[in-house]
Amino acid sequence: MTRRRVKVFFDGGCRPNPGRIEAAVVLRGRAHLFEDLGHGTNGDAEWLALIQALELTRAMGLTDVELIGDALAIVNRANLVLQSAQPAGIHEAAFLALARTIKPARIRWIKREQNLAGIALAKRHPR
């Protein structure tokens, strides 16, 4: 029996921008919502969502994970930080420290409408 890589969707946001940060992680079909992660920008929120995704996978003892998000700049930067081991800020440093204990097999970008974590966050704020 082959072991399947676990897909972990992440998304962060704040209302207004800058504002109160929230994040969502969807893992194995279950949405995990994180509120009041501080005050910051949408970029901060995306980094914190990525960090929450890694924290959750570590807590569940998962080792073969694919992190999936819709913030292209964060996905690209996270991949670069993993390759170079050169974090440029506090969020990148926190991400790298976690990634050293549970290295993601892959971090990739998808469209917003495909991001299960983004969908979970959007449901919290109906228009």
PDB file of C-alpha atoms in Angstrom:
ATOM      1  CA  MET A   1       0.000   0.000   0.000  1.00  0.00           C
ATOM      2  CA  THR A   2       1.404   3.372  -1.025  1.00  0.00           C
ATOM      3  CA  ARG A   3       1.265   6.296   1.315  1.00  0.00           C
ATOM      4  CA  ARG A   4      -0.336   9.387  -0.174  1.00  0.00           C
ATOM      5  CA  ARG A   5       1.020  12.861   0.307  1.00  0.00           C
ATOM      6  CA  VAL A   6      -1.316  14.974   2.443  1.00  0.00           C
ATOM      7  CA  LYS A   7      -2.549  18.220   0.866  1.00  0.00           C
ATOM      8  CA  VAL A   8      -2.719  21.111   3.309  1.00  0.00           C
ATOM      9  CA  PHE A   9      -4.514  24.252   2.093  1.00  0.00           C
ATOM     10  CA  PHE A  10      -3.758  27.576   3.805  1.00  0.00           C
ATOM     11  CA  ASP A  11      -5.055  31.124   3.535  1.00  0.00           C
ATOM     12  CA  GLY A  12      -4.861  34.268   5.610  1.00  0.00           C
ATOM     13  CA  GLY A  13      -6.551  37.613   5.572  1.00  0.00           C
ATOM     14  CA  CYS A  14      -7.310  40.706   7.537  1.00  0.00           C
ATOM     15  CA  ARG A  15     -10.230  43.084   7.631  1.00  0.00           C
ATOM     16  CA  PRO A  16      -9.539  45.914   6.980  1.00  0.00           C
ATOM     17  CA  ASN A  17      -6.063  45.776   5.448  1.00  0.00           C
ATOM     18  CA  PRO A  18      -4.108  46.381   7.621  1.00  0.00           C
ATOM     19  CA  GLY A  19      -6.230  45.001  10.402  1.00  0.00           C
ATOM     20  CA  ARG A  20      -7.000  42.004  12.604  1.00  0.00           C
ATOM     21  CA  ILE A  21      -5.429  38.855  11.159  1.00  0.00           C
ATOM     22  CA  GLU A  22      -7.232  35.556  10.721  1.00  0.00           C
ATOM     23  CA  ALA A  23      -6.212  32.343   8.981  1.00  0.00           C
ATOM     24  CA  ALA A  24      -7.612  29.038   7.846  1.00  0.00           C
ATOM     25  CA  VAL A  25      -5.995  25.676   7.205  1.00  0.00           C
ATOM     26  CA  VAL A  26      -7.860  22.800   5.570  1.00  0.00           C
ATOM     27  CA  LEU A  27      -6.374  19.415   6.275  1.00  0.00           C
ATOM     28  CA  ARG A  28      -7.998  16.090   5.419  1.00  0.00           C
ATOM     29  CA  GLY A  29     -11.305  17.813   4.680  1.00  0.00           C
ATOM     30  CA  ARG A  30     -11.522  19.672   7.983  1.00  0.00           C
ATOM     31  CA  ALA A  31     -11.264  23.457   8.257  1.00  0.00           C
ATOM     32  CA  HIS A  32      -9.201  24.810  11.131  1.00  0.00           C
ATOM     33  CA  LEU A  33      -9.865  28.510  11.766  1.00  0.00           C
ATOM     34  CA  PHE A  34      -7.508  30.817  13.638  1.00  0.00           C
ATOM     35  CA  GLU A  35      -8.708  34.200  14.866  1.00  0.00           C
ATOM     36  CA  ASP A  36      -6.944  37.144  16.440  1.00  0.00           C
ATOM     37  CA  LEU A  37      -3.447  36.353  15.193  1.00  0.00           C
ATOM     38  CA  GLY A  38      -2.489  39.951  15.783  1.00  0.00           C
ATOM     39  CA  HIS A  39      -2.633  43.050  13.628  1.00  0.00           C
ATOM     40  CA  GLY A  40      -0.980  43.368  10.241  1.00  0.00           C
ATOM     41  CA  THR A  41      -1.331  43.265   6.480  1.00  0.00           C
ATOM     42  CA  ASN A  42      -2.651  40.620   4.124  1.00  0.00           C
ATOM     43  CA  GLY A  43       0.961  39.565   3.542  1.00  0.00           C
ATOM     44  CA  ASP A  44       1.449  39.027   7.273  1.00  0.00           C
ATOM     45  CA  ALA A  45      -1.785  37.039   7.337  1.00  0.00           C
ATOM     46  CA  GLU A  46      -0.639  34.749   4.519  1.00  0.00           C
ATOM     47  CA  TRP A  47       2.670  34.053   6.279  1.00  0.00           C
ATOM     48  CA  LEU A  48       0.879  33.313   9.539  1.00  0.00           C
ATOM     49  CA  ALA A  49      -1.526  30.971   7.723  1.00  0.00           C
ATOM     50  CA  LEU A  50       1.445  29.109   6.227  1.00  0.00           C
ATOM     51  CA  ILE A  51       3.042  28.865   9.678  1.00  0.00           C
ATOM     52  CA  GLN A  52      -0.241  27.607  11.178  1.00  0.00           C
ATOM     53  CA  ALA A  53      -0.397  24.960   8.427  1.00  0.00           C
ATOM     54  CA  LEU A  54       3.059  23.689   9.391  1.00  0.00           C
ATOM     55  CA  GLU A  55       2.256  23.833  13.117  1.00  0.00           C
ATOM     56  CA  LEU A  56      -0.883  21.780  12.541  1.00  0.00           C
ATOM     57  CA  THR A  57       0.871  19.160  10.415  1.00  0.00           C
ATOM     58  CA  ARG A  58       3.584  18.827  13.056  1.00  0.00           C
ATOM     59  CA  ALA A  59       0.999  18.463  15.832  1.00  0.00           C
ATOM     60  CA  MET A  60      -0.706  15.697  13.839  1.00  0.00           C
ATOM     61  CA  GLY A  61       2.598  13.907  13.228  1.00  0.00           C
ATOM     62  CA  LEU A  62       2.391  14.200   9.447  1.00  0.00           C
ATOM     63  CA  THR A  63       5.627  13.979   7.500  1.00  0.00           C
ATOM     64  CA  ASP A  64       4.742  13.980   3.787  1.00  0.00           C
ATOM     65  CA  VAL A  65       2.794  17.190   3.174  1.00  0.00           C
ATOM     66  CA  GLU A  66       2.119  19.520   0.275  1.00  0.00           C
ATOM     67  CA  LEU A  67       1.301  23.077   1.319  1.00  0.00           C
ATOM     68  CA  ILE A  68      -1.110  24.814  -1.047  1.00  0.00           C
ATOM     69  CA  GLY A  69      -1.954  28.520  -1.050  1.00  0.00           C
ATOM     70  CA  ASP A  70      -3.278  31.254  -3.311  1.00  0.00           C
ATOM     71  CA  ALA A  71      -0.810  34.041  -2.456  1.00  0.00           C
ATOM     72  CA  LEU A  72       1.770  33.678  -5.223  1.00  0.00           C
ATOM     73  CA  ALA A  73       4.274  36.060  -3.614  1.00  0.00           C
ATOM     74  CA  ILE A  74       4.232  34.087  -0.352  1.00  0.00           C
ATOM     75  CA  VAL A  75       4.459  30.699  -2.100  1.00  0.00           C
ATOM     76  CA  ASN A  76       7.407  31.885  -4.205  1.00  0.00           C
ATOM     77  CA  ARG A  77       9.166  33.469  -1.238  1.00  0.00           C
ATOM     78  CA  ALA A  78       8.602  30.408   0.993  1.00  0.00           C
ATOM     79  CA  ASN A  79      10.154  28.174  -1.667  1.00  0.00           C
ATOM     80  CA  LEU A  80      13.118  30.551  -1.947  1.00  0.00           C
ATOM     81  CA  VAL A  81      13.583  30.639   1.834  1.00  0.00           C
ATOM     82  CA  LEU A  82      13.584  26.824   1.901  1.00  0.00           C
ATOM     83  CA  GLN A  83      16.238  26.691  -0.840  1.00  0.00           C
ATOM     84  CA  SER A  84      18.484  29.442   0.482  1.00  0.00           C
ATOM     85  CA  ALA A  85      17.908  29.094   4.247  1.00  0.00           C
ATOM     86  CA  GLN A  86      18.101  32.905   4.304  1.00  0.00           C
ATOM     87  CA  PRO A  87      14.989  34.365   5.966  1.00  0.00           C
ATOM     88  CA  ALA A  88      14.495  38.108   5.522  1.00  0.00           C
ATOM     89  CA  GLY A  89      11.946  38.742   8.267  1.00  0.00           C
ATOM     90  CA  ILE A  90      10.336  37.355  11.389  1.00  0.00           C
ATOM     91  CA  HIS A  91       7.630  35.411   9.548  1.00  0.00           C
ATOM     92  CA  GLU A  92      10.184  33.872   7.203  1.00  0.00           C
ATOM     93  CA  ALA A  93      12.420  32.952  10.144  1.00  0.00           C
ATOM     94  CA  ALA A  94       9.517  31.315  12.004  1.00  0.00           C
ATOM     95  CA  PHE A  95       8.541  29.421   8.850  1.00  0.00           C
ATOM     96  CA  LEU A  96      12.106  28.226   8.255  1.00  0.00           C
ATOM     97  CA  ALA A  97      12.522  27.064  11.860  1.00  0.00           C
ATOM     98  CA  LEU A  98       9.352  24.962  11.563  1.00  0.00           C
ATOM     99  CA  ALA A  99      10.265  23.713   8.096  1.00  0.00           C
ATOM    100  CA  ARG A 100      13.521  22.369   9.509  1.00  0.00           C
ATOM    101  CA  THR A 101      11.523  20.069  11.789  1.00  0.00           C
ATOM    102  CA  ILE A 102       8.895  19.100   9.195  1.00  0.00           C
ATOM    103  CA  LYS A 103      10.110  19.893   5.697  1.00  0.00           C
ATOM    104  CA  PRO A 104       7.186  20.187   3.290  1.00  0.00           C
ATOM    105  CA  ALA A 105       7.534  18.008   0.211  1.00  0.00           C
ATOM    106  CA  ARG A 106       6.161  20.832  -1.891  1.00  0.00           C
ATOM    107  CA  ILE A 107       4.702  24.341  -1.604  1.00  0.00           C
ATOM    108  CA  ARG A 108       2.567  25.343  -4.526  1.00  0.00           C
ATOM    109  CA  TRP A 109       0.203  28.032  -5.737  1.00  0.00           C
ATOM    110  CA  ILE A 110      -3.400  27.545  -6.851  1.00  0.00           C
ATOM    111  CA  LYS A 111      -6.151  29.928  -7.874  1.00  0.00           C
ATOM    112  CA  ARG A 112      -8.173  31.565  -5.117  1.00  0.00           C
ATOM    113  CA  GLU A 113     -11.394  29.764  -6.107  1.00  0.00           C
ATOM    114  CA  GLN A 114      -9.611  26.397  -5.730  1.00  0.00           C
ATOM    115  CA  ASN A 115      -8.195  27.115  -2.284  1.00  0.00           C
ATOM    116  CA  LEU A 116     -10.295  25.252   0.270  1.00  0.00           C
ATOM    117  CA  ALA A 117      -8.871  27.382   3.090  1.00  0.00           C
ATOM    118  CA  GLY A 118      -9.791  30.568   1.237  1.00  0.00           C
ATOM    119  CA  ILE A 119     -13.303  29.239   0.754  1.00  0.00           C
ATOM    120  CA  ALA A 120     -13.529  28.517   4.492  1.00  0.00           C
ATOM    121  CA  LEU A 121     -12.433  32.079   5.320  1.00  0.00           C
ATOM    122  CA  ALA A 122     -14.856  33.585   2.787  1.00  0.00           C
ATOM    123  CA  LYS A 123     -17.763  31.743   4.419  1.00  0.00           C
ATOM    124  CA  ARG A 124     -17.037  33.651   7.622  1.00  0.00           C
ATOM    125  CA  HIS A 125     -17.658  36.970   5.872  1.00  0.00           C
ATOM    126  CA  PRO A 126     -20.679  36.702   3.595  1.00  0.00           C
ATOM    127  CA  ARG A 127     -21.279  39.740   1.445  1.00  0.00           C
TER     128      ARG A 127
END
